[in-house]
């Protein structure tokens, strides 16, 4: 059913009901014909015609809306297609940027590897030159400062139990009582 159908139907029914009911009340009322016609217009005719007008207006609006949508449909389809093209181009651009970032990251990693390898080569070459130089040249004269005194045995106390043990230089041993490792320092 179309828009406004029920408004029009109820309006026609209301006006017809007034035409059926009111003429039967003419002889019994004391208002006279003018009063009855005026009340019939106010109670039945005006509301019925108003409902019919509302139904016609709703139907007309629906037709205008449908006509507008029919006219706009080609533009909406074109707009949707353009929107899809734009989204597709953005997706391609995003993928291209991601590939460029991946390539840049790979190049950065490769440069880092090359720098590490170059540093290792330079270090190896420097060590080889020092080795070759030390083989060919006589050892440098000792410094003029006196040599450090020789290391002497020390009495080390255990951190675990407090027992004492004598250790030689650069020696480590276990505590005889608790098994804690004692280190000459």
PDB file of N, CA and C in Angstrom, residues 14-90:
ATOM      1  N   UNK A  14     -14.458   8.724   8.083  1.00  0.00           N
ATOM      2  CA  UNK A  14     -14.946   9.681   9.086  1.00  0.00           C
ATOM      3  C   UNK A  14     -15.972  10.644   8.482  1.00  0.00           C
ATOM      4  N   UNK A  15     -15.662  11.170   7.288  1.00  0.00           N
ATOM      5  CA  UNK A  15     -16.601  12.090   6.638  1.00  0.00           C
ATOM      6  C   UNK A  15     -17.888  11.348   6.267  1.00  0.00           C
ATOM      7  N   UNK A  16     -17.772  10.120   5.758  1.00  0.00           N
ATOM      8  CA  UNK A  16     -18.967   9.340   5.396  1.00  0.00           C
ATOM      9  C   UNK A  16     -19.772   9.005   6.637  1.00  0.00           C
ATOM     10  N   UNK A  17     -19.113   8.676   7.723  1.00  0.00           N
ATOM     11  CA  UNK A  17     -19.813   8.386   8.967  1.00  0.00           C
ATOM     12  C   UNK A  17     -20.627   9.599   9.423  1.00  0.00           C
ATOM     13  N   UNK A  18     -20.041  10.766   9.271  1.00  0.00           N
ATOM     14  CA  UNK A  18     -20.756  11.989   9.615  1.00  0.00           C
ATOM     15  C   UNK A  18     -21.971  12.197   8.737  1.00  0.00           C
ATOM     16  N   UNK A  19     -21.884  11.887   7.436  1.00  0.00           N
ATOM     17  CA  UNK A  19     -23.031  12.026   6.531  1.00  0.00           C
ATOM     18  C   UNK A  19     -24.132  11.026   6.876  1.00  0.00           C
ATOM     19  N   UNK A  20     -23.724   9.851   7.396  1.00  0.00           N
ATOM     20  CA  UNK A  20     -24.726   8.825   7.739  1.00  0.00           C
ATOM     21  C   UNK A  20     -25.390   9.143   9.074  1.00  0.00           C
ATOM     22  N   UNK A  21     -24.614   9.530  10.066  1.00  0.00           N
ATOM     23  CA  UNK A  21     -25.135   9.719  11.414  1.00  0.00           C
ATOM     24  C   UNK A  21     -25.874  11.051  11.558  1.00  0.00           C
ATOM     25  N   UNK A  22     -25.348  12.137  11.063  1.00  0.00           N
ATOM     26  CA  UNK A  22     -25.895  13.459  11.334  1.00  0.00           C
ATOM     27  C   UNK A  22     -27.265  13.723  10.734  1.00  0.00           C
ATOM     28  N   UNK A  23     -27.567  13.309   9.523  1.00  0.00           N
ATOM     29  CA  UNK A  23     -28.928  13.600   9.040  1.00  0.00           C
ATOM     30  C   UNK A  23     -30.001  12.960   9.910  1.00  0.00           C
ATOM     31  N   UNK A  24     -29.705  11.862  10.571  1.00  0.00           N
ATOM     32  CA  UNK A  24     -30.692  11.217  11.443  1.00  0.00           C
ATOM     33  C   UNK A  24     -30.936  12.023  12.708  1.00  0.00           C
ATOM     34  N   UNK A  25     -30.005  12.893  13.078  1.00  0.00           N
ATOM     35  CA  UNK A  25     -30.155  13.673  14.309  1.00  0.00           C
ATOM     36  C   UNK A  25     -30.834  15.011  14.070  1.00  0.00           C
ATOM     37  N   UNK A  26     -31.117  15.377  12.832  1.00  0.00           N
ATOM     38  CA  UNK A  26     -31.714  16.684  12.546  1.00  0.00           C
ATOM     39  C   UNK A  26     -33.046  16.898  13.264  1.00  0.00           C
ATOM     40  N   UNK A  27     -33.986  15.990  13.187  1.00  0.00           N
ATOM     41  CA  UNK A  27     -35.273  16.260  13.825  1.00  0.00           C
ATOM     42  C   UNK A  27     -35.187  16.326  15.342  1.00  0.00           C
ATOM     43  N   UNK A  28     -34.271  15.591  16.013  1.00  0.00           N
ATOM     44  CA  UNK A  28     -34.270  15.550  17.473  1.00  0.00           C
ATOM     45  C   UNK A  28     -33.522  16.722  18.101  1.00  0.00           C
ATOM     46  N   UNK A  29     -32.652  17.366  17.397  1.00  0.00           N
ATOM     47  CA  UNK A  29     -31.844  18.408  18.031  1.00  0.00           C
ATOM     48  C   UNK A  29     -32.596  19.718  18.060  1.00  0.00           C
ATOM     49  N   UNK A  30     -32.264  20.493  19.013  1.00  0.00           N
ATOM     50  CA  UNK A  30     -32.915  21.784  19.168  1.00  0.00           C
ATOM     51  C   UNK A  30     -32.033  22.916  18.645  1.00  0.00           C
ATOM     52  N   UNK A  31     -30.949  22.615  17.958  1.00  0.00           N
ATOM     53  CA  UNK A  31     -30.021  23.638  17.510  1.00  0.00           C
ATOM     54  C   UNK A  31     -30.440  24.249  16.185  1.00  0.00           C
ATOM     55  N   UNK A  32     -31.212  23.595  15.467  1.00  0.00           N
ATOM     56  CA  UNK A  32     -31.590  24.072  14.149  1.00  0.00           C
ATOM     57  C   UNK A  32     -30.655  23.521  13.100  1.00  0.00           C
ATOM     58  N   UNK A  33     -30.976  23.729  11.867  1.00  0.00           N
ATOM     59  CA  UNK A  33     -30.200  23.174  10.753  1.00  0.00           C
ATOM     60  C   UNK A  33     -28.824  23.810  10.677  1.00  0.00           C
ATOM     61  N   UNK A  34     -28.756  25.107  10.907  1.00  0.00           N
ATOM     62  CA  UNK A  34     -27.450  25.773  10.836  1.00  0.00           C
ATOM     63  C   UNK A  34     -26.496  25.256  11.913  1.00  0.00           C
ATOM     64  N   UNK A  35     -26.971  25.042  13.107  1.00  0.00           N
ATOM     65  CA  UNK A  35     -26.130  24.530  14.189  1.00  0.00           C
ATOM     66  C   UNK A  35     -25.665  23.113  13.923  1.00  0.00           C
ATOM     67  N   UNK A  36     -26.577  22.295  13.387  1.00  0.00           N
ATOM     68  CA  UNK A  36     -26.204  20.909  13.103  1.00  0.00           C
ATOM     69  C   UNK A  36     -25.186  20.848  11.967  1.00  0.00           C
ATOM     70  N   UNK A  37     -25.368  21.667  10.924  1.00  0.00           N
ATOM     71  CA  UNK A  37     -24.411  21.677   9.808  1.00  0.00           C
ATOM     72  C   UNK A  37     -23.056  22.173  10.304  1.00  0.00           C
ATOM     73  N   UNK A  38     -23.036  23.203  11.128  1.00  0.00           N
ATOM     74  CA  UNK A  38     -21.767  23.724  11.657  1.00  0.00           C
ATOM     75  C   UNK A  38     -21.074  22.675  12.517  1.00  0.00           C
ATOM     76  N   UNK A  39     -21.834  22.008  13.384  1.00  0.00           N
ATOM     77  CA  UNK A  39     -21.202  20.979  14.220  1.00  0.00           C
ATOM     78  C   UNK A  39     -20.749  19.798  13.364  1.00  0.00           C
ATOM     79  N   UNK A  40     -21.501  19.455  12.289  1.00  0.00           N
ATOM     80  CA  UNK A  40     -21.089  18.355  11.401  1.00  0.00           C
ATOM     81  C   UNK A  40     -19.773  18.713  10.698  1.00  0.00           C
ATOM     82  N   UNK A  41     -19.666  19.977  10.295  1.00  0.00           N
ATOM     83  CA  UNK A  41     -18.426  20.437   9.645  1.00  0.00           C
ATOM     84  C   UNK A  41     -17.266  20.352  10.630  1.00  0.00           C
ATOM     85  N   UNK A  42     -17.477  20.819  11.855  1.00  0.00           N
ATOM     86  CA  UNK A  42     -16.400  20.840  12.846  1.00  0.00           C
ATOM     87  C   UNK A  42     -16.035  19.434  13.308  1.00  0.00           C
ATOM     88  N   UNK A  43     -17.033  18.570  13.552  1.00  0.00           N
ATOM     89  CA  UNK A  43     -16.763  17.265  14.139  1.00  0.00           C
ATOM     90  C   UNK A  43     -16.366  16.231  13.089  1.00  0.00           C
ATOM     91  N   UNK A  44     -17.002  16.254  11.918  1.00  0.00           N
ATOM     92  CA  UNK A  44     -16.761  15.175  10.952  1.00  0.00           C
ATOM     93  C   UNK A  44     -16.064  15.635   9.675  1.00  0.00           C
ATOM     94  N   UNK A  45     -16.556  16.674   9.038  1.00  0.00           N
ATOM     95  CA  UNK A  45     -16.036  17.047   7.730  1.00  0.00           C
ATOM     96  C   UNK A  45     -14.603  17.565   7.818  1.00  0.00           C
ATOM     97  N   UNK A  46     -14.333  18.506   8.705  1.00  0.00           N
ATOM     98  CA  UNK A  46     -12.986  19.074   8.805  1.00  0.00           C
ATOM     99  C   UNK A  46     -11.935  18.014   9.168  1.00  0.00           C
ATOM    100  N   UNK A  47     -12.133  17.172  10.201  1.00  0.00           N
ATOM    101  CA  UNK A  47     -11.131  16.138  10.496  1.00  0.00           C
ATOM    102  C   UNK A  47     -10.983  15.139   9.344  1.00  0.00           C
ATOM    103  N   UNK A  48     -12.097  14.763   8.699  1.00  0.00           N
ATOM    104  CA  UNK A  48     -12.020  13.806   7.599  1.00  0.00           C
ATOM    105  C   UNK A  48     -11.233  14.362   6.425  1.00  0.00           C
ATOM    106  N   UNK A  49     -11.538  15.611   6.036  1.00  0.00           N
ATOM    107  CA  UNK A  49     -10.815  16.246   4.925  1.00  0.00           C
ATOM    108  C   UNK A  49      -9.354  16.453   5.307  1.00  0.00           C
ATOM    109  N   UNK A  50      -9.083  16.802   6.556  1.00  0.00           N
ATOM    110  CA  UNK A  50      -7.690  16.984   7.008  1.00  0.00           C
ATOM    111  C   UNK A  50      -6.909  15.679   6.885  1.00  0.00           C
ATOM    112  N   UNK A  51      -7.515  14.585   7.291  1.00  0.00           N
ATOM    113  CA  UNK A  51      -6.833  13.295   7.168  1.00  0.00           C
ATOM    114  C   UNK A  51      -6.593  12.940   5.704  1.00  0.00           C
ATOM    115  N   UNK A  52      -7.564  13.231   4.851  1.00  0.00           N
ATOM    116  CA  UNK A  52      -7.383  12.960   3.421  1.00  0.00           C
ATOM    117  C   UNK A  52      -6.234  13.798   2.872  1.00  0.00           C
ATOM    118  N   UNK A  53      -6.177  15.087   3.248  1.00  0.00           N
ATOM    119  CA  UNK A  53      -5.087  15.958   2.780  1.00  0.00           C
ATOM    120  C   UNK A  53      -3.727  15.459   3.276  1.00  0.00           C
ATOM    121  N   UNK A  54      -3.658  15.019   4.533  1.00  0.00           N
ATOM    122  CA  UNK A  54      -2.392  14.476   5.061  1.00  0.00           C
ATOM    123  C   UNK A  54      -1.983  13.246   4.268  1.00  0.00           C
ATOM    124  N   UNK A  55      -2.922  12.356   3.962  1.00  0.00           N
ATOM    125  CA  UNK A  55      -2.608  11.156   3.189  1.00  0.00           C
ATOM    126  C   UNK A  55      -2.126  11.490   1.792  1.00  0.00           C
ATOM    127  N   UNK A  56      -2.792  12.471   1.146  1.00  0.00           N
ATOM    128  CA  UNK A  56      -2.366  12.887  -0.203  1.00  0.00           C
ATOM    129  C   UNK A  56      -0.968  13.481  -0.149  1.00  0.00           C
ATOM    130  N   UNK A  57      -0.717  14.305   0.861  1.00  0.00           N
ATOM    131  CA  UNK A  57       0.609  14.929   0.986  1.00  0.00           C
ATOM    132  C   UNK A  57       1.702  13.887   1.229  1.00  0.00           C
ATOM    133  N   UNK A  58       1.434  12.896   2.073  1.00  0.00           N
ATOM    134  CA  UNK A  58       2.413  11.829   2.314  1.00  0.00           C
ATOM    135  C   UNK A  58       2.687  11.056   1.033  1.00  0.00           C
ATOM    136  N   UNK A  59       1.632  10.771   0.281  1.00  0.00           N
ATOM    137  CA  UNK A  59       1.790  10.036  -0.975  1.00  0.00           C
ATOM    138  C   UNK A  59       2.624  10.856  -1.960  1.00  0.00           C
ATOM    139  N   UNK A  60       2.349  12.154  -2.028  1.00  0.00           N
ATOM    140  CA  UNK A  60       3.094  13.024  -2.932  1.00  0.00           C
ATOM    141  C   UNK A  60       4.566  13.102  -2.521  1.00  0.00           C
ATOM    142  N   UNK A  61       4.812  13.203  -1.212  1.00  0.00           N
ATOM    143  CA  UNK A  61       6.195  13.239  -0.728  1.00  0.00           C
ATOM    144  C   UNK A  61       6.941  11.961  -1.073  1.00  0.00           C
ATOM    145  N   UNK A  62       6.256  10.837  -0.931  1.00  0.00           N
ATOM    146  CA  UNK A  62       6.893   9.568  -1.270  1.00  0.00           C
ATOM    147  C   UNK A  62       7.253   9.539  -2.753  1.00  0.00           C
ATOM    148  N   UNK A  63       6.347  10.026  -3.591  1.00  0.00           N
ATOM    149  CA  UNK A  63       6.630  10.034  -5.028  1.00  0.00           C
ATOM    150  C   UNK A  63       7.797  10.963  -5.341  1.00  0.00           C
ATOM    151  N   UNK A  64       7.826  12.152  -4.699  1.00  0.00           N
ATOM    152  CA  UNK A  64       8.933  13.077  -4.921  1.00  0.00           C
ATOM    153  C   UNK A  64      10.263  12.472  -4.467  1.00  0.00           C
ATOM    154  N   UNK A  65      10.215  11.836  -3.318  1.00  0.00           N
ATOM    155  CA  UNK A  65      11.432  11.207  -2.801  1.00  0.00           C
ATOM    156  C   UNK A  65      11.911  10.111  -3.747  1.00  0.00           C
ATOM    157  N   UNK A  66      10.977   9.294  -4.221  1.00  0.00           N
ATOM    158  CA  UNK A  66      11.343   8.220  -5.138  1.00  0.00           C
ATOM    159  C   UNK A  66      11.898   8.795  -6.444  1.00  0.00           C
ATOM    160  N   UNK A  67      11.265   9.866  -6.925  1.00  0.00           N
ATOM    161  CA  UNK A  67      11.742  10.511  -8.151  1.00  0.00           C
ATOM    162  C   UNK A  67      13.141  11.077  -7.941  1.00  0.00           C
ATOM    163  N   UNK A  68      13.352  11.717  -6.785  1.00  0.00           N
ATOM    164  CA  UNK A  68      14.666  12.260  -6.466  1.00  0.00           C
ATOM    165  C   UNK A  68      15.725  11.154  -6.411  1.00  0.00           C
ATOM    166  N   UNK A  69      15.380  10.057  -5.738  1.00  0.00           N
ATOM    167  CA  UNK A  69      16.327   8.943  -5.640  1.00  0.00           C
ATOM    168  C   UNK A  69      16.604   8.336  -7.006  1.00  0.00           C
ATOM    169  N   UNK A  70      15.573   8.238  -7.856  1.00  0.00           N
ATOM    170  CA  UNK A  70      15.783   7.707  -9.200  1.00  0.00           C
ATOM    171  C   UNK A  70      16.706   8.616 -10.008  1.00  0.00           C
ATOM    172  N   UNK A  71      16.563   9.944  -9.819  1.00  0.00           N
ATOM    173  CA  UNK A  71      17.433  10.880 -10.526  1.00  0.00           C
ATOM    174  C   UNK A  71      18.856  10.830  -9.979  1.00  0.00           C
ATOM    175  N   UNK A  72      18.991  10.607  -8.686  1.00  0.00           N
ATOM    176  CA  UNK A  72      20.305  10.628  -8.056  1.00  0.00           C
ATOM    177  C   UNK A  72      21.051   9.305  -8.161  1.00  0.00           C
ATOM    178  N   UNK A  73      20.366   8.238  -8.504  1.00  0.00           N
ATOM    179  CA  UNK A  73      20.993   6.909  -8.540  1.00  0.00           C
ATOM    180  C   UNK A  73      22.242   6.858  -9.427  1.00  0.00           C
ATOM    181  N   UNK A  74      22.199   7.393 -10.667  1.00  0.00           N
ATOM    182  CA  UNK A  74      23.429   7.341 -11.486  1.00  0.00           C
ATOM    183  C   UNK A  74      24.592   8.077 -10.826  1.00  0.00           C
ATOM    184  N   UNK A  75      24.292   9.207 -10.179  1.00  0.00           N
ATOM    185  CA  UNK A  75      25.358   9.958  -9.516  1.00  0.00           C
ATOM    186  C   UNK A  75      25.909   9.186  -8.321  1.00  0.00           C
ATOM    187  N   UNK A  76      25.024   8.528  -7.591  1.00  0.00           N
ATOM    188  CA  UNK A  76      25.469   7.727  -6.442  1.00  0.00           C
ATOM    189  C   UNK A  76      26.333   6.561  -6.889  1.00  0.00           C
ATOM    190  N   UNK A  77      25.937   5.920  -7.990  1.00  0.00           N
ATOM    191  CA  UNK A  77      26.731   4.810  -8.511  1.00  0.00           C
ATOM    192  C   UNK A  77      28.107   5.313  -8.944  1.00  0.00           C
ATOM    193  N   UNK A  78      28.129   6.460  -9.645  1.00  0.00           N
ATOM    194  CA  UNK A  78      29.404   7.027 -10.075  1.00  0.00           C
ATOM    195  C   UNK A  78      30.256   7.413  -8.855  1.00  0.00           C
ATOM    196  N   UNK A  79      29.615   7.983  -7.845  1.00  0.00           N
ATOM    197  CA  UNK A  79      30.338   8.351  -6.630  1.00  0.00           C
ATOM    198  C   UNK A  79      30.941   7.120  -5.961  1.00  0.00           C
ATOM    199  N   UNK A  80      30.166   6.042  -5.864  1.00  0.00           N
ATOM    200  CA  UNK A  80      30.676   4.805  -5.250  1.00  0.00           C
ATOM    201  C   UNK A  80      31.851   4.251  -6.033  1.00  0.00           C
ATOM    202  N   UNK A  81      31.752   4.296  -7.376  1.00  0.00           N
ATOM    203  CA  UNK A  81      32.861   3.803  -8.204  1.00  0.00           C
ATOM    204  C   UNK A  81      34.116   4.647  -7.991  1.00  0.00           C
ATOM    205  N   UNK A  82      33.957   5.969  -7.959  1.00  0.00           N
ATOM    206  CA  UNK A  82      35.102   6.843  -7.727  1.00  0.00           C
ATOM    207  C   UNK A  82      35.701   6.595  -6.342  1.00  0.00           C
ATOM    208  N   UNK A  83      34.839   6.376  -5.372  1.00  0.00           N
ATOM    209  CA  UNK A  83      35.309   6.090  -4.013  1.00  0.00           C
ATOM    210  C   UNK A  83      36.103   4.779  -3.977  1.00  0.00           C
ATOM    211  N   UNK A  84      35.608   3.765  -4.673  1.00  0.00           N
ATOM    212  CA  UNK A  84      36.334   2.487  -4.735  1.00  0.00           C
ATOM    213  C   UNK A  84      37.675   2.656  -5.436  1.00  0.00           C
ATOM    214  N   UNK A  85      37.709   3.452  -6.514  1.00  0.00           N
ATOM    215  CA  UNK A  85      38.982   3.703  -7.210  1.00  0.00           C
ATOM    216  C   UNK A  85      39.961   4.396  -6.273  1.00  0.00           C
ATOM    217  N   UNK A  86      39.469   5.396  -5.538  1.00  0.00           N
ATOM    218  CA  UNK A  86      40.332   6.120  -4.609  1.00  0.00           C
ATOM    219  C   UNK A  86      40.862   5.198  -3.516  1.00  0.00           C
ATOM    220  N   UNK A  87      40.013   4.349  -2.957  1.00  0.00           N
ATOM    221  CA  UNK A  87      40.453   3.405  -1.924  1.00  0.00           C
ATOM    222  C   UNK A  87      41.483   2.435  -2.490  1.00  0.00           C
ATOM    223  N   UNK A  88      41.266   1.996  -3.732  1.00  0.00           N
ATOM    224  CA  UNK A  88      42.217   1.075  -4.371  1.00  0.00           C
ATOM    225  C   UNK A  88      43.570   1.771  -4.564  1.00  0.00           C
ATOM    226  N   UNK A  89      43.548   3.027  -5.013  1.00  0.00           N
ATOM    227  CA  UNK A  89      44.801   3.762  -5.197  1.00  0.00           C
ATOM    228  C   UNK A  89      45.511   3.966  -3.859  1.00  0.00           C
ATOM    229  N   UNK A  90      44.745   4.251  -2.818  1.00  0.00           N
ATOM    230  CA  UNK A  90      45.354   4.422  -1.497  1.00  0.00           C
ATOM    231  C   UNK A  90      45.977   3.114  -1.019  1.00  0.00           C
TER     232      UNK A  90
END
